[in-house]
Amino acid sequence: MTRRRRFGLLALAAVLTVSAITAAIAEEPTASPGLDAILDDCKTLSLAATGRQVKDKTAKLGHLEVSINEGTATPVVGRSRQVLGFYLTGSGGYR
């Protein structure tokens, strides 16, 4: 069953969580920052000044599939200004 909804806080939280975990796991153990550094960076989240228009894009993260029909993706950055995820506005869905 496919559910189509406007992106909201739940979709943002899912994308941010999966993005942060995926990025942390994907790196080599010697190159990854410690847990304290990751948590410190996530204490202060903010949106980048500009976003990008997105149309007809799909991202798969494990069993989660997020599709964007049309909207704007604005990077969410941490204290270090590293991109930690994206805030999506527009229409799309997930399944």
PDB file of C-alpha atoms in Angstrom:
ATOM      1  CA  MET A   1       0.000   0.000   0.000  1.00  0.00           C
ATOM      2  CA  THR A   2       1.392   3.379  -0.985  1.00  0.00           C
ATOM      3  CA  ARG A   3       0.645   6.476   1.050  1.00  0.00           C
ATOM      4  CA  ARG A   4       0.900   9.891  -0.533  1.00  0.00           C
ATOM      5  CA  ARG A   5       1.022  12.923   1.733  1.00  0.00           C
ATOM      6  CA  ARG A   6       2.469  16.348   1.865  1.00  0.00           C
ATOM      7  CA  PHE A   7       5.842  16.330   3.556  1.00  0.00           C
ATOM      8  CA  GLY A   8       5.695  17.291   7.177  1.00  0.00           C
ATOM      9  CA  LEU A   9       7.625  16.986  10.377  1.00  0.00           C
ATOM     10  CA  LEU A  10       7.489  13.171  10.310  1.00  0.00           C
ATOM     11  CA  ALA A  11       9.098  12.993   6.866  1.00  0.00           C
ATOM     12  CA  LEU A  12      11.751  15.515   7.911  1.00  0.00           C
ATOM     13  CA  ALA A  13      12.579  13.545  11.039  1.00  0.00           C
ATOM     14  CA  ALA A  14      12.817  10.297   9.082  1.00  0.00           C
ATOM     15  CA  VAL A  15      15.084  11.779   6.426  1.00  0.00           C
ATOM     16  CA  LEU A  16      17.334  13.503   8.967  1.00  0.00           C
ATOM     17  CA  THR A  17      17.629  10.418  11.134  1.00  0.00           C
ATOM     18  CA  VAL A  18      18.334   8.058   8.252  1.00  0.00           C
ATOM     19  CA  SER A  19      20.766  10.525   6.642  1.00  0.00           C
ATOM     20  CA  ALA A  20      22.747  10.998   9.862  1.00  0.00           C
ATOM     21  CA  ILE A  21      22.869   7.278  10.637  1.00  0.00           C
ATOM     22  CA  THR A  22      23.755   6.340   7.051  1.00  0.00           C
ATOM     23  CA  ALA A  23      26.543   8.918   6.931  1.00  0.00           C
ATOM     24  CA  ALA A  24      27.932   7.780  10.285  1.00  0.00           C
ATOM     25  CA  ILE A  25      27.865   4.092   9.312  1.00  0.00           C
ATOM     26  CA  ALA A  26      29.199   4.586   5.768  1.00  0.00           C
ATOM     27  CA  GLU A  27      32.493   6.126   6.898  1.00  0.00           C
ATOM     28  CA  GLU A  28      35.538   4.122   7.886  1.00  0.00           C
ATOM     29  CA  PRO A  29      35.841   3.648  11.665  1.00  0.00           C
ATOM     30  CA  THR A  30      39.144   5.559  11.746  1.00  0.00           C
ATOM     31  CA  ALA A  31      37.690   8.527   9.820  1.00  0.00           C
ATOM     32  CA  SER A  32      34.369   8.812  11.650  1.00  0.00           C
ATOM     33  CA  PRO A  33      33.956  11.360  14.430  1.00  0.00           C
ATOM     34  CA  GLY A  34      33.211  10.213  17.952  1.00  0.00           C
ATOM     35  CA  LEU A  35      29.695  10.142  19.349  1.00  0.00           C
ATOM     36  CA  ASP A  36      30.351  13.303  21.384  1.00  0.00           C
ATOM     37  CA  ALA A  37      31.321  15.205  18.220  1.00  0.00           C
ATOM     38  CA  ILE A  38      28.220  14.004  16.352  1.00  0.00           C
ATOM     39  CA  LEU A  39      25.894  14.940  19.214  1.00  0.00           C
ATOM     40  CA  ASP A  40      27.586  18.317  19.637  1.00  0.00           C
ATOM     41  CA  ASP A  41      27.134  19.062  15.931  1.00  0.00           C
ATOM     42  CA  CYS A  42      23.428  18.148  16.140  1.00  0.00           C
ATOM     43  CA  LYS A  43      22.736  20.481  19.093  1.00  0.00           C
ATOM     44  CA  THR A  44      22.346  23.478  16.813  1.00  0.00           C
ATOM     45  CA  LEU A  45      20.456  22.696  13.617  1.00  0.00           C
ATOM     46  CA  SER A  46      19.590  25.386  11.097  1.00  0.00           C
ATOM     47  CA  LEU A  47      18.492  25.695   7.497  1.00  0.00           C
ATOM     48  CA  ALA A  48      20.889  26.841   4.806  1.00  0.00           C
ATOM     49  CA  ALA A  49      20.147  30.226   3.245  1.00  0.00           C
ATOM     50  CA  THR A  50      18.877  28.726  -0.015  1.00  0.00           C
ATOM     51  CA  GLY A  51      17.388  25.485  -1.241  1.00  0.00           C
ATOM     52  CA  ARG A  52      17.100  23.814  -4.625  1.00  0.00           C
ATOM     53  CA  GLN A  53      14.063  23.072  -6.720  1.00  0.00           C
ATOM     54  CA  VAL A  54      13.479  19.320  -6.991  1.00  0.00           C
ATOM     55  CA  LYS A  55      11.142  17.557  -9.398  1.00  0.00           C
ATOM     56  CA  ASP A  56      10.383  13.866  -9.964  1.00  0.00           C
ATOM     57  CA  LYS A  57      13.114  12.432  -7.711  1.00  0.00           C
ATOM     58  CA  THR A  58      13.120   9.248  -5.631  1.00  0.00           C
ATOM     59  CA  ALA A  59      15.492   8.211  -2.852  1.00  0.00           C
ATOM     60  CA  LYS A  60      15.670   4.713  -1.362  1.00  0.00           C
ATOM     61  CA  LEU A  61      17.034   4.250   2.142  1.00  0.00           C
ATOM     62  CA  GLY A  62      16.780   0.567   3.009  1.00  0.00           C
ATOM     63  CA  HIS A  63      13.079  -0.289   2.760  1.00  0.00           C
ATOM     64  CA  LEU A  64      12.019   3.376   2.881  1.00  0.00           C
ATOM     65  CA  GLU A  65      11.338   5.023  -0.465  1.00  0.00           C
ATOM     66  CA  VAL A  66      10.826   8.798  -0.465  1.00  0.00           C
ATOM     67  CA  SER A  67       9.544  10.375  -3.673  1.00  0.00           C
ATOM     68  CA  ILE A  68       9.334  14.061  -4.459  1.00  0.00           C
ATOM     69  CA  ASN A  69       6.886  15.122  -7.152  1.00  0.00           C
ATOM     70  CA  GLU A  70       7.793  18.794  -7.015  1.00  0.00           C
ATOM     71  CA  GLY A  71       9.210  20.946  -4.261  1.00  0.00           C
ATOM     72  CA  THR A  72      12.237  22.498  -2.613  1.00  0.00           C
ATOM     73  CA  ALA A  73      15.044  20.726  -0.740  1.00  0.00           C
ATOM     74  CA  THR A  74      16.835  22.981   1.742  1.00  0.00           C
ATOM     75  CA  PRO A  75      19.955  21.622   3.474  1.00  0.00           C
ATOM     76  CA  VAL A  76      19.839  21.255   7.268  1.00  0.00           C
ATOM     77  CA  VAL A  77      23.253  22.078   8.701  1.00  0.00           C
ATOM     78  CA  GLY A  78      24.808  21.486  12.103  1.00  0.00           C
ATOM     79  CA  ARG A  79      27.044  23.651  14.217  1.00  0.00           C
ATOM     80  CA  SER A  80      30.054  22.759  12.018  1.00  0.00           C
ATOM     81  CA  ARG A  81      28.037  23.843   8.923  1.00  0.00           C
ATOM     82  CA  GLN A  82      28.160  20.249   7.644  1.00  0.00           C
ATOM     83  CA  VAL A  83      24.991  19.145   5.845  1.00  0.00           C
ATOM     84  CA  LEU A  84      23.143  16.674   8.084  1.00  0.00           C
ATOM     85  CA  GLY A  85      19.988  16.250   6.023  1.00  0.00           C
ATOM     86  CA  PHE A  86      17.369  18.097   4.027  1.00  0.00           C
ATOM     87  CA  TYR A  87      14.110  19.863   4.798  1.00  0.00           C
ATOM     88  CA  LEU A  88      11.625  19.110   2.048  1.00  0.00           C
ATOM     89  CA  THR A  89       8.612  21.227   1.145  1.00  0.00           C
ATOM     90  CA  GLY A  90       6.216  20.512  -1.682  1.00  0.00           C
ATOM     91  CA  SER A  91       4.388  17.380  -2.738  1.00  0.00           C
ATOM     92  CA  GLY A  92       5.515  13.801  -2.582  1.00  0.00           C
ATOM     93  CA  GLY A  93       5.225  10.750  -0.437  1.00  0.00           C
ATOM     94  CA  TYR A  94       6.852   7.726   1.093  1.00  0.00           C
ATOM     95  CA  ARG A  95       6.305   3.996   1.290  1.00  0.00           C
TER      96      ARG A  95
END
